[in-house]
mmCIF file of C-alpha atoms and ligand atoms in Angstrom:
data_model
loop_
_atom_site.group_PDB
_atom_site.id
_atom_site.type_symbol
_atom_site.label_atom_id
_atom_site.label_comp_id
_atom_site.label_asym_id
_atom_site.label_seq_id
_atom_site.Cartn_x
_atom_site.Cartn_y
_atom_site.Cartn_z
ATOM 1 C CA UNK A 1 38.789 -26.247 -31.553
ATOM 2 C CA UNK A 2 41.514 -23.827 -31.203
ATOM 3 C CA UNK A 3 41.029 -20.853 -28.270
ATOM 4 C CA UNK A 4 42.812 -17.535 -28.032
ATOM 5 C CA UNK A 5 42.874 -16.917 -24.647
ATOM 6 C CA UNK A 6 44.035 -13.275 -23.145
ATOM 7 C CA UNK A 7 44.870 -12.667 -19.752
ATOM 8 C CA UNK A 8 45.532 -9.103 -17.948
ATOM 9 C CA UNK A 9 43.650 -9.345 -14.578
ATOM 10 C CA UNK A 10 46.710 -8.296 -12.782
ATOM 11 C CA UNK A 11 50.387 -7.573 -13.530
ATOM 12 C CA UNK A 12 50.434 -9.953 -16.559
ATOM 13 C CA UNK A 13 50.236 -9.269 -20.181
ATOM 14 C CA UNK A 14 49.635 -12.536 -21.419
ATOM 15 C CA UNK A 15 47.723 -14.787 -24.598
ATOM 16 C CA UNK A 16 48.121 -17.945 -25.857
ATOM 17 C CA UNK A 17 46.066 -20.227 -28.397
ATOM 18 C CA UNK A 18 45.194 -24.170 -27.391
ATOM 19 C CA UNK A 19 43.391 -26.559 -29.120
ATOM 20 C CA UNK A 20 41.118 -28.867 -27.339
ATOM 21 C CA UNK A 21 41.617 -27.433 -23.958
ATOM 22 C CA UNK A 22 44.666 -29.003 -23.321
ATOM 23 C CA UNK A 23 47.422 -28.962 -26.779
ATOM 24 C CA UNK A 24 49.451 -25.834 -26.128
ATOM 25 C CA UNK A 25 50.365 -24.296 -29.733
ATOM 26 C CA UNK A 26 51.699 -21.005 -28.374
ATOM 27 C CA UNK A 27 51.936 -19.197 -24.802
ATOM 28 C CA UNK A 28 53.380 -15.918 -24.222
ATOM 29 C CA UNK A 29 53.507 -13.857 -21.140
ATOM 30 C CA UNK A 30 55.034 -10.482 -20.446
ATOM 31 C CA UNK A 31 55.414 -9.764 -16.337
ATOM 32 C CA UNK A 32 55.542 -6.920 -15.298
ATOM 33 C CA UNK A 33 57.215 -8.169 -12.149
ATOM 34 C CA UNK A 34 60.635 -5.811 -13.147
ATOM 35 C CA UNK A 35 58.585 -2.343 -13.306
ATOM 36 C CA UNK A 36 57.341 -3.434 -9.893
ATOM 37 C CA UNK A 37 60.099 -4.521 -7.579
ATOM 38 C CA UNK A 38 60.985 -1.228 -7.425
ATOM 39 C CA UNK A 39 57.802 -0.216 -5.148
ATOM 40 C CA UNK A 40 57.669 -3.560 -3.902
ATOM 41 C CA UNK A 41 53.664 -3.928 -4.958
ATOM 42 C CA UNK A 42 51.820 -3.907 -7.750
ATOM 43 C CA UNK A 43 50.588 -0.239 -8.545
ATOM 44 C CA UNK A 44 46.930 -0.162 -10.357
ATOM 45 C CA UNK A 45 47.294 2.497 -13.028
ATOM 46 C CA UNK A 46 51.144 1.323 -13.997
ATOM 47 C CA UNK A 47 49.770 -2.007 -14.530
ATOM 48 C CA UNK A 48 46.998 -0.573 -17.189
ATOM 49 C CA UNK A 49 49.196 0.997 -19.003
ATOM 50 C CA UNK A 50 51.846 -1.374 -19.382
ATOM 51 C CA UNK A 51 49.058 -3.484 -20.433
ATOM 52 C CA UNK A 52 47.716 -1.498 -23.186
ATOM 53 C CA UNK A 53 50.985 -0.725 -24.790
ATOM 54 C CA UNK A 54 52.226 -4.488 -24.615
ATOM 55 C CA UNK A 55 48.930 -6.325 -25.730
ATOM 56 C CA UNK A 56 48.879 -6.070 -29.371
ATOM 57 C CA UNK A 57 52.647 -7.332 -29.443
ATOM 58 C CA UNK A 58 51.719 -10.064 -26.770
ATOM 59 C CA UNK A 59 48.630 -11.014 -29.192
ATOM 60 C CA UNK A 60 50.381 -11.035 -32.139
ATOM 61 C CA UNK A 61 53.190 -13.250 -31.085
ATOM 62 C CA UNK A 62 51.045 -16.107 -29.906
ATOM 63 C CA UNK A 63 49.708 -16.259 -33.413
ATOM 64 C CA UNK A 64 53.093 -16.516 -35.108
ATOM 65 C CA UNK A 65 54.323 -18.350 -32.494
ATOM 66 C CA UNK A 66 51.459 -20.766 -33.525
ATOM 67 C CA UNK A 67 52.346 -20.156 -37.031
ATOM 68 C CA UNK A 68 48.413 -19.408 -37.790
ATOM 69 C CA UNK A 69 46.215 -16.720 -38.762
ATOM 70 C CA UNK A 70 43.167 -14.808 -37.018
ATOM 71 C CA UNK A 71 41.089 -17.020 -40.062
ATOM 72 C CA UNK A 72 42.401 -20.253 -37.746
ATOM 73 C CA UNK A 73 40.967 -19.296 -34.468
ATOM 74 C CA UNK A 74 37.778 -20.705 -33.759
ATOM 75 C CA UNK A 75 37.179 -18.524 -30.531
ATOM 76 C CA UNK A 76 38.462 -15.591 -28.442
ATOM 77 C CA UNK A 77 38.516 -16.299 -24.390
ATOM 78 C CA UNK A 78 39.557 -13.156 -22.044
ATOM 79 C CA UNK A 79 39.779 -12.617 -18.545
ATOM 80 C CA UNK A 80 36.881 -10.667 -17.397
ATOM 81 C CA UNK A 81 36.764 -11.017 -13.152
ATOM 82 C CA UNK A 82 38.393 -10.822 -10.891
ATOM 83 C CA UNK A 83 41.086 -8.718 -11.072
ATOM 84 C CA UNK A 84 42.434 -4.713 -11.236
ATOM 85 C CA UNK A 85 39.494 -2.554 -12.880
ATOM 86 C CA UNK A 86 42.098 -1.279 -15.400
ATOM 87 C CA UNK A 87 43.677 -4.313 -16.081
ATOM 88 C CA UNK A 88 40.822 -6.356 -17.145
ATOM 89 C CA UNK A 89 39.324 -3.189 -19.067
ATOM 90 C CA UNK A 90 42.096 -3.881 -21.378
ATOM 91 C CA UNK A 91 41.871 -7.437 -21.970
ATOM 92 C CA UNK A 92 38.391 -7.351 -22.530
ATOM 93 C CA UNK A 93 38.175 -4.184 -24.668
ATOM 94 C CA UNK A 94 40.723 -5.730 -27.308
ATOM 95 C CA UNK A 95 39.036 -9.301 -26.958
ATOM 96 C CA UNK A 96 35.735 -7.732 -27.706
ATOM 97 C CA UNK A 97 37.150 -5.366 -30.332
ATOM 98 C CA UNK A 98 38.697 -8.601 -32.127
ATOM 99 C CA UNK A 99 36.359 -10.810 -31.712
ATOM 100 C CA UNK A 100 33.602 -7.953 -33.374
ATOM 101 C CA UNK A 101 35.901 -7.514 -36.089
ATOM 102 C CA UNK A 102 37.033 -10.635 -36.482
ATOM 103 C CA UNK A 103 33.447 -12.365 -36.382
ATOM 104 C CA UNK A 104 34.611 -15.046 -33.527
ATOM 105 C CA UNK A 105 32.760 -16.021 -30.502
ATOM 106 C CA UNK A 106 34.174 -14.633 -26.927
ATOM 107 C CA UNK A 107 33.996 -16.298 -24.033
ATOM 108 C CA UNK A 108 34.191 -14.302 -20.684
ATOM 109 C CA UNK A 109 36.117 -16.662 -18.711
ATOM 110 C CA UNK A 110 36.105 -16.101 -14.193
ATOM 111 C CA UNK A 111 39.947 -15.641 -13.425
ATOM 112 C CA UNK A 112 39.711 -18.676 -10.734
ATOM 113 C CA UNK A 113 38.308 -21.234 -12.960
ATOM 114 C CA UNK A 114 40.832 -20.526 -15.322
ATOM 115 C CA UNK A 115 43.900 -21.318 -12.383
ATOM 116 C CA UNK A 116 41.874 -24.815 -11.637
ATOM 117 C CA UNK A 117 41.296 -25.302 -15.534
ATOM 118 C CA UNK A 118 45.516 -24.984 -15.785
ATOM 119 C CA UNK A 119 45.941 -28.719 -14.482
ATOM 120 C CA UNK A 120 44.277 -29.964 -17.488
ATOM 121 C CA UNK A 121 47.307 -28.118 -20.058
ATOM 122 C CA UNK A 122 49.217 -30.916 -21.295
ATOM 123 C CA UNK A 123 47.751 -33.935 -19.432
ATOM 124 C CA UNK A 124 47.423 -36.820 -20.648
ATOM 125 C CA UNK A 125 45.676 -38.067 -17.727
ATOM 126 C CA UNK A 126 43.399 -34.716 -16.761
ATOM 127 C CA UNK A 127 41.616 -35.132 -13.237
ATOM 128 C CA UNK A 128 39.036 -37.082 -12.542
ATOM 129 C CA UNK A 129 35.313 -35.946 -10.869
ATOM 130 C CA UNK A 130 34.301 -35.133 -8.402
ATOM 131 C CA UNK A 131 37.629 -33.315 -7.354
ATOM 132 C CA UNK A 132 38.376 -30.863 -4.466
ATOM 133 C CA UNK A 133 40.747 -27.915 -5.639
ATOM 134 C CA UNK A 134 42.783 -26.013 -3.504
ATOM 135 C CA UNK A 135 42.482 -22.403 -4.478
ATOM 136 C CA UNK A 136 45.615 -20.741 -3.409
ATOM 137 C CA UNK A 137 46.620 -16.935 -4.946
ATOM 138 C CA UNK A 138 47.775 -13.496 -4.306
ATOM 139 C CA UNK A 139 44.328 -12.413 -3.502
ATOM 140 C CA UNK A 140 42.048 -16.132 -3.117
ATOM 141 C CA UNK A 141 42.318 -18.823 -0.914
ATOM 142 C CA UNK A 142 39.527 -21.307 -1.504
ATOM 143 C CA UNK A 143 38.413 -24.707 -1.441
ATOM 144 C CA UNK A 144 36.192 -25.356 -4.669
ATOM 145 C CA UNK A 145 33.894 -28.732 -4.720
ATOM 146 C CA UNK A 146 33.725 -29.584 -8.316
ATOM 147 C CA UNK A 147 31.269 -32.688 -9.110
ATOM 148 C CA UNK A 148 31.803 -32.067 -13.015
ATOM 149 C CA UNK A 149 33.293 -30.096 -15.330
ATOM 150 C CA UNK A 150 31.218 -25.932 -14.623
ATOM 151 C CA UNK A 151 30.109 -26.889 -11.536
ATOM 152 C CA UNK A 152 31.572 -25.017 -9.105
ATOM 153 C CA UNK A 153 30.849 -24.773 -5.032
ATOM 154 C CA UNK A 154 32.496 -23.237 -2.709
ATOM 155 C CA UNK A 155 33.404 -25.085 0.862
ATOM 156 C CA UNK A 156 35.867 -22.791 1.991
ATOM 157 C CA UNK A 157 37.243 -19.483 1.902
ATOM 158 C CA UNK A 158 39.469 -16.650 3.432
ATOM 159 C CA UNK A 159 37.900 -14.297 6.091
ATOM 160 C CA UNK A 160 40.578 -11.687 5.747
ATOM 161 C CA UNK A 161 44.089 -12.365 3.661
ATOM 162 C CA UNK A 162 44.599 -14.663 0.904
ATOM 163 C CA UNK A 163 47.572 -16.942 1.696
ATOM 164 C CA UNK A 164 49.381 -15.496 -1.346
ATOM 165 C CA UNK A 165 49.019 -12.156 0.343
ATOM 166 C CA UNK A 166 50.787 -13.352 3.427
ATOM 167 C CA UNK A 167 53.525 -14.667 1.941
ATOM 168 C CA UNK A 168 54.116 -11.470 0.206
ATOM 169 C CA UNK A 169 53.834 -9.506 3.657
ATOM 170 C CA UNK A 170 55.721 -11.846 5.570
ATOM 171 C CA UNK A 171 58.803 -11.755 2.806
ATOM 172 C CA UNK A 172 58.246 -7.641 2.940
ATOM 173 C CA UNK A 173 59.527 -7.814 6.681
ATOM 174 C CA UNK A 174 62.441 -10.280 6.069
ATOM 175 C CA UNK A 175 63.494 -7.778 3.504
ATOM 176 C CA UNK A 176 62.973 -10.427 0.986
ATOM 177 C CA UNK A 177 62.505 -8.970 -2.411
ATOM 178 C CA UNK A 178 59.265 -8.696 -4.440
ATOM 179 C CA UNK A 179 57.265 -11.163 -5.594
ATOM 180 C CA UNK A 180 57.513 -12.185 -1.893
ATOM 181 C CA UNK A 181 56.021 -15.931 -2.296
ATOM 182 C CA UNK A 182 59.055 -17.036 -4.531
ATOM 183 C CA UNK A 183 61.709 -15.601 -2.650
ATOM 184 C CA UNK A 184 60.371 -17.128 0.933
ATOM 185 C CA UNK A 185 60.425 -20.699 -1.438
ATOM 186 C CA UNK A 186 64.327 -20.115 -2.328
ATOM 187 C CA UNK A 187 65.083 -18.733 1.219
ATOM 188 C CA UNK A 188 63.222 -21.548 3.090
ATOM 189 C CA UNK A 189 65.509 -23.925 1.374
ATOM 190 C CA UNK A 190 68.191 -23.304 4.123
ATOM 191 C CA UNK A 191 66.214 -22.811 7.253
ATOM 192 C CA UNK A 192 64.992 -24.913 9.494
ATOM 193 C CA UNK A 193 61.293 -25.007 9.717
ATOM 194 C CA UNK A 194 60.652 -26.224 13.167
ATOM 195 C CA UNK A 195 62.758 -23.401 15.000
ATOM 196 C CA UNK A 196 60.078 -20.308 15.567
ATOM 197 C CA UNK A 197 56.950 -22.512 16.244
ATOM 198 C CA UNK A 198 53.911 -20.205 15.130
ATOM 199 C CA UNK A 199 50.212 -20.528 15.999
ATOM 200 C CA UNK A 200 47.181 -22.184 14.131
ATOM 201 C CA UNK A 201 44.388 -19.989 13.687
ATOM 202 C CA UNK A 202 40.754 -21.418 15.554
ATOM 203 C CA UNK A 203 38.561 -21.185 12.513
ATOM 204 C CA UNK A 204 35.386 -22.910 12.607
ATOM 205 C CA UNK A 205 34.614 -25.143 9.237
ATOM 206 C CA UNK A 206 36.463 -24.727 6.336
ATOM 207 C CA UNK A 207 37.342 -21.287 6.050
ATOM 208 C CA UNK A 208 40.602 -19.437 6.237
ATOM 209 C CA UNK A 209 42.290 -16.665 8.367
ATOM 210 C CA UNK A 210 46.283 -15.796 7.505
ATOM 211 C CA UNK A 211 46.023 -12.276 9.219
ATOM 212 C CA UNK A 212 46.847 -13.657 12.239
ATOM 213 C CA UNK A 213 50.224 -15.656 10.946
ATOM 214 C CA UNK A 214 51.157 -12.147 9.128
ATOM 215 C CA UNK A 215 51.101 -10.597 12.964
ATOM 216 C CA UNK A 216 52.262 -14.251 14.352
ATOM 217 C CA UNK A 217 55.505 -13.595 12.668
ATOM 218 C CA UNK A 218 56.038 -10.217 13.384
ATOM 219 C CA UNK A 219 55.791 -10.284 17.082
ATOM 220 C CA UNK A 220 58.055 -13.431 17.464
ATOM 221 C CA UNK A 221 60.711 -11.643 14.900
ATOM 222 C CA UNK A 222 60.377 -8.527 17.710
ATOM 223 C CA UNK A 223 60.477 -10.843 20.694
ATOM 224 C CA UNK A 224 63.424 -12.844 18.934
ATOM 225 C CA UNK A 225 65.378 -9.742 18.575
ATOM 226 C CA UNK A 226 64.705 -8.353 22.101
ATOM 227 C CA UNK A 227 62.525 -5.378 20.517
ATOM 228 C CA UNK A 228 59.271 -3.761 21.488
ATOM 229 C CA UNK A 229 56.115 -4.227 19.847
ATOM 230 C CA UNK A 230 56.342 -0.712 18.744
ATOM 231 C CA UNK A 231 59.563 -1.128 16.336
ATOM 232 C CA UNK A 232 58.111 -0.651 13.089
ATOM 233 C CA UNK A 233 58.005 -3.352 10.778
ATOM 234 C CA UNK A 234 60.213 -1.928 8.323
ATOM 235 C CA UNK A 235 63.314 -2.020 10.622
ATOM 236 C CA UNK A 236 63.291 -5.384 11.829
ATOM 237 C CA UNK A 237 65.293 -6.873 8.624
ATOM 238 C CA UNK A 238 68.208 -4.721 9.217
ATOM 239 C CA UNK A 239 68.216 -6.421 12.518
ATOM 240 C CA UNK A 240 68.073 -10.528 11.478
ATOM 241 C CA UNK A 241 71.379 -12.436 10.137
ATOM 242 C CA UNK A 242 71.152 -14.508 7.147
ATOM 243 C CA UNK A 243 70.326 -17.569 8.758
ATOM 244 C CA UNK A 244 67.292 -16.137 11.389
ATOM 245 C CA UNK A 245 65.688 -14.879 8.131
ATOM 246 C CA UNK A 246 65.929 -18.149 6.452
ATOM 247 C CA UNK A 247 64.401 -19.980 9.621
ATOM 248 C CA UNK A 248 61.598 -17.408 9.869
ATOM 249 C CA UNK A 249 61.165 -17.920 6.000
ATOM 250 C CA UNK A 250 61.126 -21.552 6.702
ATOM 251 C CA UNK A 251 59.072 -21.875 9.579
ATOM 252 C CA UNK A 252 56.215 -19.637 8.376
ATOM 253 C CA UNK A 253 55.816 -21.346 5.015
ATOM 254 C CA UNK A 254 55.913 -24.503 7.036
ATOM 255 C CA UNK A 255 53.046 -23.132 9.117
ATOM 256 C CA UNK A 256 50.765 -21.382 5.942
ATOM 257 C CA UNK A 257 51.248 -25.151 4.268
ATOM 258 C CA UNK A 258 50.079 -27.420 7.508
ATOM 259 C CA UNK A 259 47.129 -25.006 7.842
ATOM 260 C CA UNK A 260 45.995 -24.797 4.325
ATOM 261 C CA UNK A 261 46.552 -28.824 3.997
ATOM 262 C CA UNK A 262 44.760 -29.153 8.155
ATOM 263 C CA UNK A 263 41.370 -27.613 6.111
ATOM 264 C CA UNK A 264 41.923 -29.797 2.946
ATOM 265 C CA UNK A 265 41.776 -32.717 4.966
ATOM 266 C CA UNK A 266 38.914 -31.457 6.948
ATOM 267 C CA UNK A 267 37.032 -30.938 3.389
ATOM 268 C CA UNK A 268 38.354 -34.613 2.272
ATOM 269 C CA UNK A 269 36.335 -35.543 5.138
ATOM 270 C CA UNK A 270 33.189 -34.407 4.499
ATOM 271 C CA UNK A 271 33.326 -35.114 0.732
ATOM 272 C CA UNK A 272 33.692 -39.053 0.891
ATOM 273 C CA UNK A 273 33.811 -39.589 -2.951
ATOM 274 C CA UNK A 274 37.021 -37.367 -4.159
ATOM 275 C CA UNK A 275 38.700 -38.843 -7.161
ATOM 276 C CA UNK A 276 41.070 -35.966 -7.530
ATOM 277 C CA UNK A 277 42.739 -33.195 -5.208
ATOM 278 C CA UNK A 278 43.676 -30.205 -7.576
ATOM 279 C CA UNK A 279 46.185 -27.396 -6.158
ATOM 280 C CA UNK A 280 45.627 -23.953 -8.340
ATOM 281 C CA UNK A 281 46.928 -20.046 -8.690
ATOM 282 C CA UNK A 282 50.525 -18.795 -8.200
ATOM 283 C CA UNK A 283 51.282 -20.562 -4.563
ATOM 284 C CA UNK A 284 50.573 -24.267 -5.924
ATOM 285 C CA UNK A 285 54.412 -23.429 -7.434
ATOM 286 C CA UNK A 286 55.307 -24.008 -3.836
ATOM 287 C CA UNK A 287 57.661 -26.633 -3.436
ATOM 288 C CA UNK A 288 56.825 -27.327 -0.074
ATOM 289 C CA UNK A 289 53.321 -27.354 -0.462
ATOM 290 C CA UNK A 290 53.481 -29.856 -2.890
ATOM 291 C CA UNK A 291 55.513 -31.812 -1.570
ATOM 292 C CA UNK A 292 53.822 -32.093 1.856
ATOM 293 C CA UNK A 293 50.278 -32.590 -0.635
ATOM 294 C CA UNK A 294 52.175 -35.599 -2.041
ATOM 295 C CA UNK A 295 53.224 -36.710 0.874
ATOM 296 C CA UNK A 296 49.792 -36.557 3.026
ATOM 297 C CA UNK A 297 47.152 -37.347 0.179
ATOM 298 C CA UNK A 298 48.600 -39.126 -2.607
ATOM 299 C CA UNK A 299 48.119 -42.776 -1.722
ATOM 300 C CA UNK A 300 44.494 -42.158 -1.648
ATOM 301 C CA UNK A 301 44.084 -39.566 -4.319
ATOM 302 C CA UNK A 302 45.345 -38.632 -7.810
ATOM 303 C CA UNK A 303 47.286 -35.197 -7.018
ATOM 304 C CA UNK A 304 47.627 -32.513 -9.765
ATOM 305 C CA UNK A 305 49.267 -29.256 -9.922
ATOM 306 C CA UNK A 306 49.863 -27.282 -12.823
ATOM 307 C CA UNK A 307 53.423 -26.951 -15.206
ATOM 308 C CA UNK A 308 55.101 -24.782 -13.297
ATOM 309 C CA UNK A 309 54.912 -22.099 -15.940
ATOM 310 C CA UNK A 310 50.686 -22.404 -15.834
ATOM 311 C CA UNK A 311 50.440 -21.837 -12.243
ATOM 312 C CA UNK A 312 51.149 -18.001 -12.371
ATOM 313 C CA UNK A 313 48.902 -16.068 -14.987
ATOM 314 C CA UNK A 314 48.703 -16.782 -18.500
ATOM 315 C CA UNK A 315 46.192 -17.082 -21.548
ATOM 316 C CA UNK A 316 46.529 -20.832 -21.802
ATOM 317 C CA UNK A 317 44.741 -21.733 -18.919
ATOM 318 C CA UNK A 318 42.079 -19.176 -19.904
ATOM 319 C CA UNK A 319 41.907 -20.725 -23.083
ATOM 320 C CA UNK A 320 41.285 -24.351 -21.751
ATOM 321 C CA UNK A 321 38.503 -22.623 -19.610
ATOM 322 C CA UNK A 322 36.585 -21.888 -22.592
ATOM 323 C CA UNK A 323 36.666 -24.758 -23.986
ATOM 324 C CA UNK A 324 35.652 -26.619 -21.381
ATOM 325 C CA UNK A 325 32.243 -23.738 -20.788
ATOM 326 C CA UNK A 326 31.584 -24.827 -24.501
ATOM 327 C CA UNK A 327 31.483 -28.744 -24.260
ATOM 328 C CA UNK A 328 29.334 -27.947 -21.750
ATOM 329 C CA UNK A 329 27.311 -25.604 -23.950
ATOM 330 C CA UNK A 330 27.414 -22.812 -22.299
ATOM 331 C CA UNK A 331 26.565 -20.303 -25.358
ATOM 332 C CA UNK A 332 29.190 -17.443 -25.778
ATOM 333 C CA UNK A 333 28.963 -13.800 -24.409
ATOM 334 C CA UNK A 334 27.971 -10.747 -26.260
ATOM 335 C CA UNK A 335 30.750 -8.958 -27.504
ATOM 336 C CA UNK A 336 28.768 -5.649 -27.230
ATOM 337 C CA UNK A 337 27.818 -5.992 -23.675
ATOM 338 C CA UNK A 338 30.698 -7.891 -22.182
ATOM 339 C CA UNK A 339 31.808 -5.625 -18.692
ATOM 340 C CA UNK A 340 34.389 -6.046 -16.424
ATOM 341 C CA UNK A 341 34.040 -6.796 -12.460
ATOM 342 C CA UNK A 342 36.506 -6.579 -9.784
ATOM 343 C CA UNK A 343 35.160 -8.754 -8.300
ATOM 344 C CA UNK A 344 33.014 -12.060 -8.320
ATOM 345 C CA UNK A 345 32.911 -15.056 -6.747
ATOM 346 C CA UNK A 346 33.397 -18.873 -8.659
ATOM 347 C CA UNK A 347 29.638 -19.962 -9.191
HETATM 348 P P1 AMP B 1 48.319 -15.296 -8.603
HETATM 349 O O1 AMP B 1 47.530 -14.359 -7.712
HETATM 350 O O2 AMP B 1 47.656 -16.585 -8.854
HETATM 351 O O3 AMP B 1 48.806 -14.608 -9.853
HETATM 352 O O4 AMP B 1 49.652 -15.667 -7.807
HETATM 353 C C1 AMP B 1 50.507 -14.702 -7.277
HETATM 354 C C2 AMP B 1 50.821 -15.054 -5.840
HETATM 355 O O5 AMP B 1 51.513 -16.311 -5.794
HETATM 356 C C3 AMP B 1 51.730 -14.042 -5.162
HETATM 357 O O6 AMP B 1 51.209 -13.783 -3.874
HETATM 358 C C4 AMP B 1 53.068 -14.759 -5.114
HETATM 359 O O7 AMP B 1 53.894 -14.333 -4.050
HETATM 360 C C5 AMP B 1 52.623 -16.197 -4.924
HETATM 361 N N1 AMP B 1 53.642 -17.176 -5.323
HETATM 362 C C6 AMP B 1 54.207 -17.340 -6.535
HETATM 363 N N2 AMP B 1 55.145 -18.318 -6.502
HETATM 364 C C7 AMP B 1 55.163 -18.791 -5.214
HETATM 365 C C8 AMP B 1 55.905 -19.800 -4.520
HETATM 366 N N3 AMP B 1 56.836 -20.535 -5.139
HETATM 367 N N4 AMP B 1 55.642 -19.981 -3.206
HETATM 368 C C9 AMP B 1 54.698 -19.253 -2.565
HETATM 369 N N5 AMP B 1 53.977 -18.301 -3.162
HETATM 370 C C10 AMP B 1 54.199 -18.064 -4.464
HETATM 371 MG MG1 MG B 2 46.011 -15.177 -10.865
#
């Protein structure tokens, strides 16, 4: 069964087709990381717009790429929630408009089960059920009990910031440029880790809190440099030398990794039968975090994280989410009717 899957919940333009959930015959993604460096953040209505003029193109090119026609596509998958109202209005408007005129099914695929769904792209050993997957994004950070393929629970989840989030504010201070989670990777690489020692958060069961680590950082960056509390956050990178940035980057990543992997273990407890431990979204590329995964979990557990170039967004992994929703029968949407929501959460 081969799946176009399209993908604009955020800052991505992106579609790819895959047979059987897991052969990748094209993938192409346009970021629209360069347009926003500039303001440092992703700005809604930019986004939508950049969207609408590069989807057709975008579209277009995973089907030559794949050297096949509209006539060899068996079904249409798009992004439909969570994501940027705009954004998603324009993936799911063309995927509807297509798959009307183009007679296919659509399937209206939840952004979050497409992130877990991109560990089984390319594997030739997928996970194994029941599995625990480790959430991790710009704006989710969950823990997701899976007994079976569409079954979803969640066991955890962020009271405030999404770990993703953090990094990005965190980088914003050290004057680190945008995307922020990336550049704290590269920068951690020559700091040292253990030098500014930063707190856990006390949350009860297996939820998150990374507010707390955002305003950790700032106030031992201020009491590092001898500044008051006051100093605006903005200054404080003209301030640091090369080195005290690459420890702060370095010790906070440290931190957001031992706290995210503190509450995976926690959930590992309580869920006695786990075949498989599952990282997803744009922060499993985190070198760090997996190697400290591999490291703590891996003789008892199989340990999968996606391709490097499946853990940000892109259409394959919504793609593979589909198919999966139809081995299980789920029946396709109405093209008609499909809507958009900012937000929902995995059920
Ligand atoms: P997503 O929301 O799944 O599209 O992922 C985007 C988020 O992942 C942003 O907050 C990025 O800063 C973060 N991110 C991407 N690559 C890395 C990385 N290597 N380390 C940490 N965070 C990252
Ligand atoms: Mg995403």
């Amino acid at each position: 069964m081969k799946i176009l899957g399209i993908e604009t919940s955020c800052d991505e333009t992106a579609a790819a087709i895959v047979e059987n959930g897991n052969q990748i015959l094209s993938n192409v993604v346009v970021s629209q990381i360069d347009i926003f460096a500039e303001y440092g953040g992703v700005i809604p209505e930019v986004a939508a717009r950049s969207h609408l003029e590069t989807i057709l193109p975008v579209i277009h090119k995973s089907l030559r790429d794949a050297k096949l026609d509209f006539e060899d596509i068996d079904a249409i998958a798009v992004t439909h929630t969570p994501g940027l109202t705009g954004s998603l209005l324009i993936g799911t408007l063309t995927a509807r408009t297509l798959a009307i005129l183009k007679r296919k099914p659509l399937y209206a695929v939840h952004h979050l089960k497409s992130h877990i769904y991109a560990n089984w792209l390319s594997a030739d050993n997928p996970p194994h059920f029941p599995l625990l997957a480790l959430v991790v994004s710009g704006g989710h950070t969950q823990i997701i009990y899976m007994r079976e393929h569409n079954h979803f629970e969640i066991i955890g989840t962020t009271r405030d910031d999404a770990v993703g989030e953090c990094f990005d504010k965190v980088a914003k201070i050290l004057g680190l440029p945008y995307p922020g989670g990336p550049a704290i990777d590269q920068t951690a690489q020559n700091g040292n880790p253990k030098r500014y020692p930063l707190p856990h958060p006390k949350v009860s069961n297996l939820d998150f809190s990374f507010s707390g680590l955002k305003t950790a950082v700032l106030r031992t960056i201020q009491a590092e440099l001898g500044l008051s509390i006051k100093t605006p956050s903005f200054e404080l990178k003209n301030h640091l030398s090369t080195q005290q940035i690459a420890d702060f980057a370095a010790s906070f990543q440290n931190t957001a990794c031992d706290i995210l992997l503190e509450k995976l273990s926690l959930a590992l407890q309580s869920h006695p039968n786990i075949q498989s431990i599952v990282l997803a979204g744009g922060v499993s590329a985190n070198q760090t975090l997996r190697t400290k995964t591999q490291s703590i979990f891996s003789k008892q557990y199989q340990i999968y994280f996606p391709e490097p170039r499946f853990s940000g967004d892109n259409g394959a992994m919504v793609a593979a989410a589909a198919y999966f929703e139809s081995l299980t029968h789920t029946p396709p949407t109405n093209p008609y009717t499909l809507s958009i929501a900012p937000r929902t959460p995995i059920h």
